[in-house]
Amino acid sequence: MTLHISLAAERLWTVWGLPISNSLLTAWVVMGLLIVLSVLATRKLTMVPSTGQLIAETLVGGLHDFFGAIAGKRLDQFFPLIASLFIFILAANWVGLLPGVGTVGYFRSEKAEAAVEQQAAVIPGAEVAVPTEEDSHAPAAGTVAEETTASSAAAATKEEDGHGKTAFVPILRGATADLNMTLALAVVAVIAMQYFGFRNLGAHYLGRFVNFKDPILFSVGILELVSDISKVVSFAFRLFGNIFAGEVLLAVIAFLMPFFLPLPFLMLELFVGVIQALVFSMLTTAFLNVAVSHGEEEHAAAEHHASA
Amino acid sequence: MEKLGIEPSLLLAQVVNFLVIMVVLQKLLYKPILTMLEKRKKEIAEGLHLTQKMREEEERLKEKQEKALAKAREDALQIIEDAKKQAKETEKELVAEAHTQAAAIIARAKTEAEETKNAATSAIRREAVDLAVVMAKRLLTSVMGVKEQHALISKRVKDLESWVAREEKKS
């Protein structure tokens, strides 16, 4: 038995040129779940709320109040973005913790893997193989698509004659444990900052990056540009790092001791899921605020000057 | 990039995913829920306002009622007072009337008694005269003759008549 850990999401199929990775599949599951739940919660809105409506109201109202404290009067512009960030990231984080996600899958020979796509989904360098004495007793059932339900530690590679190595491919993988997802969210967040900046300030917003008034402001503009690009990276890797690390931790713990011991770590990961969703959405709100209030003091000063 | 598993097509797919979920949630979740919350907020504010108004109204009514009660109490006291006064007056009147009636009754009784007494006195007197006549007759028959008797009797009768006339004149 070996422990299978892959930094990248595995590719399942390719449909019309679009590679379907297991984390993309999970993202769709999360989306479906969210849509179904929100339809159920808001299907019959009444003055005296039902339980479902009450939960939805508490969530949305709570987020509204919470972000309202940061975003202030511009909350109505930002709210769909930041609330969706929070809800979607939270749901994705938690769905990644469900049993079966990352553990239910099938074995695929490397040849088949190469056939699906040129590049192997499992990066050799990121693969940790922990051999145990069970290895010798393991039946050669690699060709059969097999569900491993025992624990989140999955048998990763098995010896098989003729085909060489086979790789374990989980059908579902935590959506935020994939850099594509987190990078996508980060890109959306940073582009939203520029969008809201231009929408609120017009051409004046450009002065944040390109400013020829004086050399100090010019270099500050370059720094702002670099910092916005670095925001993409930090957003993406913070979320990915936390969630992926959590999944690796859970896999290792479950591999070492499948019963009871993972529970406190599972609790911890639930908590981390909330915290990361909160951090992502709160930072986005704060940066959005910074972007739309760029040069507000100058504006105010100029207006004051003009009126005086 | 390859080692991290970043692929432009997947990245784009996830961006689209997020945008889709954002739009859908805005339509399905945030908008209706926030509208509902706003509506409920308004409703509650209205309700509270109404309650406040009702309370004021109640206070006002209570005051009014209290005033009316106080006035009624005062009126009642006044009425009782009046009734007492009137009763006293009536009592006095009644007592006075009773007194006068009693006096009248006593007076009438007195006169009646007087009359009865007078009548009795005259009756006794007449009887006494009759008795005297009878006695005189008896005595005279045994002493005198019929002629003298008649002369004496007529003389005596004349005397009596004159006495009676005198007496009557006197009374």
mmCIF file of C-alpha atoms in Angstrom, chain A residues 160-295:
data_model
loop_
_atom_site.group_PDB
_atom_site.id
_atom_site.type_symbol
_atom_site.label_atom_id
_atom_site.label_comp_id
_atom_site.label_asym_id
_atom_site.label_seq_id
_atom_site.Cartn_x
_atom_site.Cartn_y
_atom_site.Cartn_z
ATOM 1 C CA GLU A 160 1.363 -5.041 -13.044
ATOM 2 C CA ASP A 161 2.945 -7.212 -15.639
ATOM 3 C CA GLY A 162 2.885 -6.073 -19.177
ATOM 4 C CA HIS A 163 1.650 -2.547 -18.588
ATOM 5 C CA GLY A 164 4.289 -1.430 -16.175
ATOM 6 C CA LYS A 165 3.109 1.109 -13.568
ATOM 7 C CA THR A 166 -0.500 2.108 -13.073
ATOM 8 C CA ALA A 167 -1.624 5.331 -11.406
ATOM 9 C CA PHE A 168 -4.563 5.961 -9.131
ATOM 10 C CA VAL A 169 -6.912 8.643 -10.389
ATOM 11 C CA PRO A 170 -9.532 9.993 -7.954
ATOM 12 C CA ILE A 171 -12.745 11.045 -9.645
ATOM 13 C CA LEU A 172 -13.262 14.019 -7.378
ATOM 14 C CA ARG A 173 -10.647 16.290 -5.879
ATOM 15 C CA GLY A 174 -11.163 19.334 -3.674
ATOM 16 C CA ALA A 175 -11.863 22.160 -6.089
ATOM 17 C CA THR A 176 -9.676 24.635 -4.217
ATOM 18 C CA ALA A 177 -6.865 22.100 -3.969
ATOM 19 C CA ASP A 178 -6.120 22.878 -7.579
ATOM 20 C CA LEU A 179 -4.098 25.903 -8.623
ATOM 21 C CA ASN A 180 -6.310 26.447 -11.659
ATOM 22 C CA MET A 181 -9.259 27.154 -9.426
ATOM 23 C CA THR A 182 -7.455 29.400 -6.950
ATOM 24 C CA LEU A 183 -5.621 31.236 -9.709
ATOM 25 C CA ALA A 184 -8.919 31.767 -11.523
ATOM 26 C CA LEU A 185 -10.470 33.232 -8.379
ATOM 27 C CA ALA A 186 -7.420 35.424 -7.792
ATOM 28 C CA VAL A 187 -7.485 36.684 -11.376
ATOM 29 C CA VAL A 188 -11.188 37.473 -11.090
ATOM 30 C CA ALA A 189 -10.604 39.310 -7.806
ATOM 31 C CA VAL A 190 -7.703 41.399 -9.119
ATOM 32 C CA ILE A 191 -9.438 42.189 -12.397
ATOM 33 C CA ALA A 192 -12.503 43.198 -10.393
ATOM 34 C CA MET A 193 -10.304 45.653 -8.472
ATOM 35 C CA GLN A 194 -9.249 47.318 -11.732
ATOM 36 C CA TYR A 195 -12.817 47.217 -13.053
ATOM 37 C CA PHE A 196 -14.319 48.883 -10.007
ATOM 38 C CA GLY A 197 -11.415 51.330 -9.907
ATOM 39 C CA PHE A 198 -12.104 52.509 -13.438
ATOM 40 C CA ARG A 199 -15.852 52.457 -12.927
ATOM 41 C CA ASN A 200 -15.686 54.665 -9.863
ATOM 42 C CA LEU A 201 -12.821 56.960 -10.751
ATOM 43 C CA GLY A 202 -12.658 56.891 -14.546
ATOM 44 C CA ALA A 203 -9.367 57.794 -16.150
ATOM 45 C CA HIS A 204 -8.150 59.174 -12.850
ATOM 46 C CA TYR A 205 -7.687 55.585 -11.710
ATOM 47 C CA LEU A 206 -4.908 55.134 -14.258
ATOM 48 C CA GLY A 207 -2.876 57.568 -12.171
ATOM 49 C CA ARG A 208 -2.484 54.815 -9.644
ATOM 50 C CA PHE A 209 -0.078 52.998 -11.957
ATOM 51 C CA VAL A 210 1.180 55.593 -14.417
ATOM 52 C CA ASN A 211 2.014 58.956 -12.978
ATOM 53 C CA PHE A 212 4.420 61.460 -14.464
ATOM 54 C CA LYS A 213 3.783 64.261 -11.992
ATOM 55 C CA ASP A 214 6.896 63.547 -10.011
ATOM 56 C CA PRO A 215 9.475 60.771 -9.834
ATOM 57 C CA ILE A 216 8.280 59.517 -6.463
ATOM 58 C CA LEU A 217 4.716 59.022 -7.660
ATOM 59 C CA PHE A 218 6.093 57.409 -10.812
ATOM 60 C CA SER A 219 7.989 54.792 -8.869
ATOM 61 C CA VAL A 220 5.038 54.305 -6.542
ATOM 62 C CA GLY A 221 2.949 53.578 -9.633
ATOM 63 C CA ILE A 222 5.372 50.864 -10.687
ATOM 64 C CA LEU A 223 5.264 49.423 -7.194
ATOM 65 C CA GLU A 224 1.456 49.411 -7.304
ATOM 66 C CA LEU A 225 1.561 47.544 -10.599
ATOM 67 C CA VAL A 226 3.925 44.953 -9.214
ATOM 68 C CA SER A 227 1.902 44.623 -6.028
ATOM 69 C CA ASP A 228 -1.316 44.022 -7.965
ATOM 70 C CA ILE A 229 0.361 41.271 -9.953
ATOM 71 C CA SER A 230 1.778 39.794 -6.793
ATOM 72 C CA LYS A 231 -1.694 39.887 -5.298
ATOM 73 C CA VAL A 232 -2.788 37.360 -7.906
ATOM 74 C CA VAL A 233 0.031 35.053 -6.910
ATOM 75 C CA SER A 234 -0.425 35.483 -3.182
ATOM 76 C CA PHE A 235 -4.190 35.017 -3.363
ATOM 77 C CA ALA A 236 -3.851 31.889 -5.466
ATOM 78 C CA PHE A 237 -1.064 30.258 -3.498
ATOM 79 C CA ARG A 238 -2.413 31.131 -0.069
ATOM 80 C CA LEU A 239 -5.703 29.400 -0.739
ATOM 81 C CA PHE A 240 -4.205 26.520 -2.663
ATOM 82 C CA GLY A 241 -1.438 26.007 -0.119
ATOM 83 C CA ASN A 242 -3.765 25.893 2.844
ATOM 84 C CA ILE A 243 -6.326 23.584 1.321
ATOM 85 C CA PHE A 244 -3.858 21.300 -0.403
ATOM 86 C CA ALA A 245 -1.743 21.073 2.722
ATOM 87 C CA GLY A 246 -4.855 20.194 4.690
ATOM 88 C CA GLU A 247 -5.718 17.411 2.310
ATOM 89 C CA VAL A 248 -2.178 16.055 2.394
ATOM 90 C CA LEU A 249 -2.228 16.208 6.175
ATOM 91 C CA LEU A 250 -5.521 14.334 6.327
ATOM 92 C CA ALA A 251 -4.250 11.743 3.848
ATOM 93 C CA VAL A 252 -1.079 11.159 5.826
ATOM 94 C CA ILE A 253 -2.878 10.943 9.168
ATOM 95 C CA ALA A 254 -5.476 8.576 7.750
ATOM 96 C CA PHE A 255 -2.721 6.518 6.198
ATOM 97 C CA LEU A 256 -0.926 6.186 9.502
ATOM 98 C CA MET A 257 -4.006 5.640 11.670
ATOM 99 C CA PRO A 258 -7.321 5.349 9.828
ATOM 100 C CA PHE A 259 -9.627 5.460 12.866
ATOM 101 C CA PHE A 260 -10.380 8.324 15.279
ATOM 102 C CA LEU A 261 -7.061 10.090 14.898
ATOM 103 C CA PRO A 262 -8.145 11.982 11.738
ATOM 104 C CA LEU A 263 -11.173 13.471 13.536
ATOM 105 C CA PRO A 264 -9.461 16.417 15.269
ATOM 106 C CA PHE A 265 -7.593 17.138 12.051
ATOM 107 C CA LEU A 266 -10.861 17.031 10.142
ATOM 108 C CA MET A 267 -12.244 19.591 12.591
ATOM 109 C CA LEU A 268 -9.169 21.699 12.047
ATOM 110 C CA GLU A 269 -9.619 21.508 8.278
ATOM 111 C CA LEU A 270 -13.270 22.545 8.560
ATOM 112 C CA PHE A 271 -12.059 25.554 10.474
ATOM 113 C CA VAL A 272 -9.290 26.266 7.965
ATOM 114 C CA GLY A 273 -11.882 26.104 5.207
ATOM 115 C CA VAL A 274 -13.903 28.890 6.842
ATOM 116 C CA ILE A 275 -10.829 30.954 7.638
ATOM 117 C CA GLN A 276 -9.446 30.753 4.108
ATOM 118 C CA ALA A 277 -12.800 31.657 2.571
ATOM 119 C CA LEU A 278 -13.015 34.569 4.976
ATOM 120 C CA VAL A 279 -9.446 35.698 4.334
ATOM 121 C CA PHE A 280 -9.897 35.577 0.573
ATOM 122 C CA SER A 281 -13.135 37.544 0.562
ATOM 123 C CA MET A 282 -12.042 40.020 3.224
ATOM 124 C CA LEU A 283 -8.749 40.782 1.504
ATOM 125 C CA THR A 284 -10.596 41.214 -1.769
ATOM 126 C CA THR A 285 -12.969 43.669 -0.071
ATOM 127 C CA ALA A 286 -10.106 45.605 1.454
ATOM 128 C CA PHE A 287 -8.215 45.798 -1.846
ATOM 129 C CA LEU A 288 -11.384 46.793 -3.680
ATOM 130 C CA ASN A 289 -11.810 49.572 -1.165
ATOM 131 C CA VAL A 290 -8.239 50.713 -1.716
ATOM 132 C CA ALA A 291 -8.704 50.635 -5.488
ATOM 133 C CA VAL A 292 -11.890 52.708 -5.547
ATOM 134 C CA SER A 293 -10.654 55.229 -3.016
ATOM 135 C CA HIS A 294 -7.354 55.884 -4.808
ATOM 136 C CA GLY A 295 -6.422 59.566 -4.610
#
